[in-house]
Amino acid sequence: MKAKAQRFKFAPLVILISGLCTSCTVSDYFNSGTNVQKESINVEQANQQIAQAKAAEQARLELEKQQQAEAKIVELMGNQPIQFYSTLAKIYAAREFSPIWQDESAKKKFLHEYAGLVASGISIRAAISLDAISVTPVEEIQHDILLTDAFLSYMYYTKKVPSLAQNWLYSQNSYKADKPEDELIELWLTAVQNNQNLDFVNILSASNHLYQETLQYISNSLAMTDKEKSSTILYKLALNAQRLRIIPSFENGIFVNIPSYQLNYYRDGKLVLNSRVIVGKEARKTPVMYSKLSNLVVNPPWHVPNTILTKDIVPKLARDPGYAERASLEIFDSKGNKISAYSVNWSQYVNSKSVPFRIRQKAGDDSALGRFKFNMPSSDAIYLHDTPNRSLFNKTSRALSSGCVRVSKSDELASVLLKEAGWSMDKKQRVLASKKTTSVPIQSDNPVYLYYVTTWIENGKVQTLPDIYGYDKLSAPNYINWNTVQKYL
């Protein structure tokens, strides 16, 4: 009888260790009217332990399944150039290794876009992938896996290139592939499941009509010309096509093609304003970027950036502190107190990278920013503005600024934006005359695109601009297989 009681006492422990019972089983056991001392067992803790054990077992099974899928990918692909083994294994295991690229139209569209990317020379890895796709029989699953591997890279590229264009599109082999976000992959796989793969691929394609025209011209040229002799111009066209990818067709917004020295403002597809501009000099290039106008400042003061302060202003003050008054400069110490330029030994800060003073130029007609400043969020503190040096707009080469964009017709641009904000032209003139600094929120959606394109196709003709920053000087890289590009482009 004693032995039977002991065996019964250990029954709850056996149940817990087994991990096979449900939460209800544990609860029912202790509510069944037995003589077990319930206080010796924490039911909630037991349930948690069982749940954890189940989760651990599920994780183990999923890991085992993933490892088996990865092993199969390795077995299938051998020495093929694969970038995303783990992701491919997960995708194809869920499909029991059935092919994804069943829609020939989606496949053709993707390979057309991908061939354009390869022709630009920004990724040797993409060139290798396209060659591998080209020589692998289309009926084999390996061909499908290579397509998906390349498409994962392409998805990452299309989503990141607008913000990383300056790093990726201005030198050879500068794009480094990475896995796209899981949410984007799931959206694509859902589209595939719903027979909408082509729609998804089209969404990722560039909408700019100049981009499409340029790719088509390259395709036609490959079929008609000596690829070796024409490779340099085709490469430059392909590279500039990728630069066009980051901007939409010219419907709405402010567009500044940096080497053109021109600003174009479009509303509803109509050109509202064309203006000459001054852009950054070679040493202080205007960056490629996308932003939106946030506010317009009438009679703006100029807060001198540190680079200009250390390289330009300090040497002038070291030679002549009286320059501060002539240039309407206000000097503030680290505590914000306004001080005289004559109270500082400026020579000790010549060639220094930092200065313990803040300098502001007063608003006025002689201000470096002129009468208007057009602000937009920018990590480089880049904006559009007026300038008192009007004669500079008559120069042919206008890479003269410290990075910001000076607008010749800033008064006209300001008038358009102020009218949208409810200002009359009479109010504008009164505020200008008052010399009072006034900030006005921008009412309409005004995207700003600063881009750099020197060679493109428009209406069937090659258009060229001076390569003012030397971004196009490199010849076509030898890893571009123009025969493969022609096959898909």
PDB file of N, CA, C and O in Angstrom, residues 157-188:
ATOM      1  N   TYR A 157      17.962  46.491 -54.665  1.00  0.00           N
ATOM      2  CA  TYR A 157      18.501  47.624 -55.408  1.00  0.00           C
ATOM      3  C   TYR A 157      17.434  48.676 -55.686  1.00  0.00           C
ATOM      4  O   TYR A 157      17.630  49.870 -55.429  1.00  0.00           O
ATOM      5  N   THR A 158      16.296  48.249 -56.203  1.00  0.00           N
ATOM      6  CA  THR A 158      15.260  49.206 -56.573  1.00  0.00           C
ATOM      7  C   THR A 158      14.718  49.978 -55.373  1.00  0.00           C
ATOM      8  O   THR A 158      14.323  51.144 -55.502  1.00  0.00           O
ATOM      9  N   LYS A 159      14.699  49.342 -54.208  1.00  0.00           N
ATOM     10  CA  LYS A 159      14.182  50.020 -53.027  1.00  0.00           C
ATOM     11  C   LYS A 159      15.203  50.953 -52.381  1.00  0.00           C
ATOM     12  O   LYS A 159      14.834  51.965 -51.782  1.00  0.00           O
ATOM     13  N   LYS A 160      16.472  50.648 -52.522  1.00  0.00           N
ATOM     14  CA  LYS A 160      17.502  51.425 -51.839  1.00  0.00           C
ATOM     15  C   LYS A 160      18.181  52.475 -52.710  1.00  0.00           C
ATOM     16  O   LYS A 160      18.758  53.431 -52.193  1.00  0.00           O
ATOM     17  N   VAL A 161      18.137  52.309 -54.032  1.00  0.00           N
ATOM     18  CA  VAL A 161      18.906  53.197 -54.895  1.00  0.00           C
ATOM     19  C   VAL A 161      18.483  54.669 -54.799  1.00  0.00           C
ATOM     20  O   VAL A 161      19.346  55.548 -54.922  1.00  0.00           O
ATOM     21  N   PRO A 162      17.203  55.011 -54.559  1.00  0.00           N
ATOM     22  CA  PRO A 162      16.895  56.445 -54.440  1.00  0.00           C
ATOM     23  C   PRO A 162      17.672  57.143 -53.330  1.00  0.00           C
ATOM     24  O   PRO A 162      18.075  58.299 -53.483  1.00  0.00           O
ATOM     25  N   SER A 163      17.901  56.454 -52.225  1.00  0.00           N
ATOM     26  CA  SER A 163      18.615  57.080 -51.106  1.00  0.00           C
ATOM     27  C   SER A 163      20.129  56.856 -51.160  1.00  0.00           C
ATOM     28  O   SER A 163      20.883  57.567 -50.508  1.00  0.00           O
ATOM     29  N   LEU A 164      20.565  55.863 -51.944  1.00  0.00           N
ATOM     30  CA  LEU A 164      21.990  55.537 -52.000  1.00  0.00           C
ATOM     31  C   LEU A 164      22.596  55.781 -53.384  1.00  0.00           C
ATOM     32  O   LEU A 164      23.684  55.299 -53.684  1.00  0.00           O
ATOM     33  N   ALA A 165      21.905  56.547 -54.204  1.00  0.00           N
ATOM     34  CA  ALA A 165      22.373  56.796 -55.571  1.00  0.00           C
ATOM     35  C   ALA A 165      23.767  57.402 -55.599  1.00  0.00           C
ATOM     36  O   ALA A 165      24.600  57.025 -56.429  1.00  0.00           O
ATOM     37  N   GLN A 166      24.036  58.328 -54.709  1.00  0.00           N
ATOM     38  CA  GLN A 166      25.347  58.986 -54.710  1.00  0.00           C
ATOM     39  C   GLN A 166      26.477  57.982 -54.497  1.00  0.00           C
ATOM     40  O   GLN A 166      27.566  58.127 -55.048  1.00  0.00           O
ATOM     41  N   ASN A 167      26.213  56.936 -53.730  1.00  0.00           N
ATOM     42  CA  ASN A 167      27.233  55.917 -53.470  1.00  0.00           C
ATOM     43  C   ASN A 167      27.318  54.876 -54.582  1.00  0.00           C
ATOM     44  O   ASN A 167      28.396  54.362 -54.865  1.00  0.00           O
ATOM     45  N   TRP A 168      26.203  54.564 -55.204  1.00  0.00           N
ATOM     46  CA  TRP A 168      26.143  53.424 -56.130  1.00  0.00           C
ATOM     47  C   TRP A 168      26.315  53.784 -57.601  1.00  0.00           C
ATOM     48  O   TRP A 168      26.800  52.969 -58.369  1.00  0.00           O
ATOM     49  N   LEU A 169      25.911  54.969 -58.011  1.00  0.00           N
ATOM     50  CA  LEU A 169      25.771  55.251 -59.442  1.00  0.00           C
ATOM     51  C   LEU A 169      26.850  56.167 -60.020  1.00  0.00           C
ATOM     52  O   LEU A 169      26.692  56.666 -61.131  1.00  0.00           O
ATOM     53  N   TYR A 170      27.924  56.349 -59.308  1.00  0.00           N
ATOM     54  CA  TYR A 170      28.942  57.266 -59.804  1.00  0.00           C
ATOM     55  C   TYR A 170      30.347  56.670 -59.784  1.00  0.00           C
ATOM     56  O   TYR A 170      31.346  57.384 -59.809  1.00  0.00           O
ATOM     57  N   SER A 171      30.411  55.349 -59.774  1.00  0.00           N
ATOM     58  CA  SER A 171      31.678  54.629 -59.910  1.00  0.00           C
ATOM     59  C   SER A 171      31.370  53.185 -60.264  1.00  0.00           C
ATOM     60  O   SER A 171      30.245  52.714 -60.074  1.00  0.00           O
ATOM     61  N   GLN A 172      32.367  52.480 -60.795  1.00  0.00           N
ATOM     62  CA  GLN A 172      32.155  51.105 -61.236  1.00  0.00           C
ATOM     63  C   GLN A 172      32.129  50.127 -60.069  1.00  0.00           C
ATOM     64  O   GLN A 172      32.821  50.311 -59.079  1.00  0.00           O
ATOM     65  N   ASN A 173      31.306  49.081 -60.232  1.00  0.00           N
ATOM     66  CA  ASN A 173      31.201  47.990 -59.255  1.00  0.00           C
ATOM     67  C   ASN A 173      30.994  48.501 -57.840  1.00  0.00           C
ATOM     68  O   ASN A 173      31.583  48.003 -56.885  1.00  0.00           O
ATOM     69  N   SER A 174      30.143  49.521 -57.709  1.00  0.00           N
ATOM     70  CA  SER A 174      29.937  50.150 -56.403  1.00  0.00           C
ATOM     71  C   SER A 174      28.708  49.622 -55.662  1.00  0.00           C
ATOM     72  O   SER A 174      28.577  49.829 -54.457  1.00  0.00           O
ATOM     73  N   TYR A 175      27.809  48.935 -56.383  1.00  0.00           N
ATOM     74  CA  TYR A 175      26.624  48.388 -55.735  1.00  0.00           C
ATOM     75  C   TYR A 175      26.940  47.034 -55.112  1.00  0.00           C
ATOM     76  O   TYR A 175      27.441  46.126 -55.777  1.00  0.00           O
ATOM     77  N   LYS A 176      26.648  46.901 -53.833  1.00  0.00           N
ATOM     78  CA  LYS A 176      26.840  45.641 -53.119  1.00  0.00           C
ATOM     79  C   LYS A 176      25.463  45.101 -52.708  1.00  0.00           C
ATOM     80  O   LYS A 176      24.744  45.735 -51.948  1.00  0.00           O
ATOM     81  N   ALA A 177      25.136  43.937 -53.220  1.00  0.00           N
ATOM     82  CA  ALA A 177      23.797  43.377 -53.001  1.00  0.00           C
ATOM     83  C   ALA A 177      23.585  42.968 -51.550  1.00  0.00           C
ATOM     84  O   ALA A 177      24.523  42.586 -50.850  1.00  0.00           O
ATOM     85  N   ASP A 178      22.340  43.053 -51.127  1.00  0.00           N
ATOM     86  CA  ASP A 178      21.940  42.571 -49.803  1.00  0.00           C
ATOM     87  C   ASP A 178      20.525  42.028 -49.926  1.00  0.00           C
ATOM     88  O   ASP A 178      19.820  42.283 -50.904  1.00  0.00           O
ATOM     89  N   LYS A 179      20.114  41.292 -48.927  1.00  0.00           N
ATOM     90  CA  LYS A 179      18.773  40.693 -48.944  1.00  0.00           C
ATOM     91  C   LYS A 179      17.725  41.772 -48.714  1.00  0.00           C
ATOM     92  O   LYS A 179      17.872  42.607 -47.822  1.00  0.00           O
ATOM     93  N   PRO A 180      16.658  41.775 -49.521  1.00  0.00           N
ATOM     94  CA  PRO A 180      15.573  42.731 -49.266  1.00  0.00           C
ATOM     95  C   PRO A 180      14.845  42.387 -47.981  1.00  0.00           C
ATOM     96  O   PRO A 180      14.994  41.290 -47.429  1.00  0.00           O
ATOM     97  N   GLU A 181      14.047  43.306 -47.508  1.00  0.00           N
ATOM     98  CA  GLU A 181      13.297  43.078 -46.281  1.00  0.00           C
ATOM     99  C   GLU A 181      12.313  41.920 -46.453  1.00  0.00           C
ATOM    100  O   GLU A 181      11.770  41.708 -47.533  1.00  0.00           O
ATOM    101  N   ASP A 182      12.097  41.187 -45.366  1.00  0.00           N
ATOM    102  CA  ASP A 182      11.204  40.023 -45.414  1.00  0.00           C
ATOM    103  C   ASP A 182       9.804  40.404 -45.881  1.00  0.00           C
ATOM    104  O   ASP A 182       9.147  39.631 -46.596  1.00  0.00           O
ATOM    105  N   GLU A 183       9.333  41.605 -45.467  1.00  0.00           N
ATOM    106  CA  GLU A 183       7.985  42.029 -45.850  1.00  0.00           C
ATOM    107  C   GLU A 183       7.875  42.173 -47.368  1.00  0.00           C
ATOM    108  O   GLU A 183       6.848  41.827 -47.963  1.00  0.00           O
ATOM    109  N   LEU A 184       8.933  42.684 -48.000  1.00  0.00           N
ATOM    110  CA  LEU A 184       8.921  42.854 -49.450  1.00  0.00           C
ATOM    111  C   LEU A 184       8.936  41.498 -50.153  1.00  0.00           C
ATOM    112  O   LEU A 184       8.227  41.291 -51.155  1.00  0.00           O
ATOM    113  N   ILE A 185       9.727  40.574 -49.621  1.00  0.00           N
ATOM    114  CA  ILE A 185       9.768  39.225 -50.198  1.00  0.00           C
ATOM    115  C   ILE A 185       8.393  38.570 -50.111  1.00  0.00           C
ATOM    116  O   ILE A 185       7.923  37.937 -51.067  1.00  0.00           O
ATOM    117  N   GLU A 186       7.726  38.729 -48.971  1.00  0.00           N
ATOM    118  CA  GLU A 186       6.402  38.135 -48.796  1.00  0.00           C
ATOM    119  C   GLU A 186       5.383  38.759 -49.751  1.00  0.00           C
ATOM    120  O   GLU A 186       4.504  38.066 -50.275  1.00  0.00           O
ATOM    121  N   LEU A 187       5.488  40.062 -49.975  1.00  0.00           N
ATOM    122  CA  LEU A 187       4.590  40.715 -50.935  1.00  0.00           C
ATOM    123  C   LEU A 187       4.778  40.132 -52.329  1.00  0.00           C
ATOM    124  O   LEU A 187       3.803  39.896 -53.064  1.00  0.00           O
ATOM    125  N   TRP A 188       6.032  39.910 -52.692  1.00  0.00           N
ATOM    126  CA  TRP A 188       6.308  39.343 -54.011  1.00  0.00           C
ATOM    127  C   TRP A 188       5.758  37.915 -54.126  1.00  0.00           C
ATOM    128  O   TRP A 188       5.093  37.582 -55.110  1.00  0.00           O
TER     129      TRP A 188
END
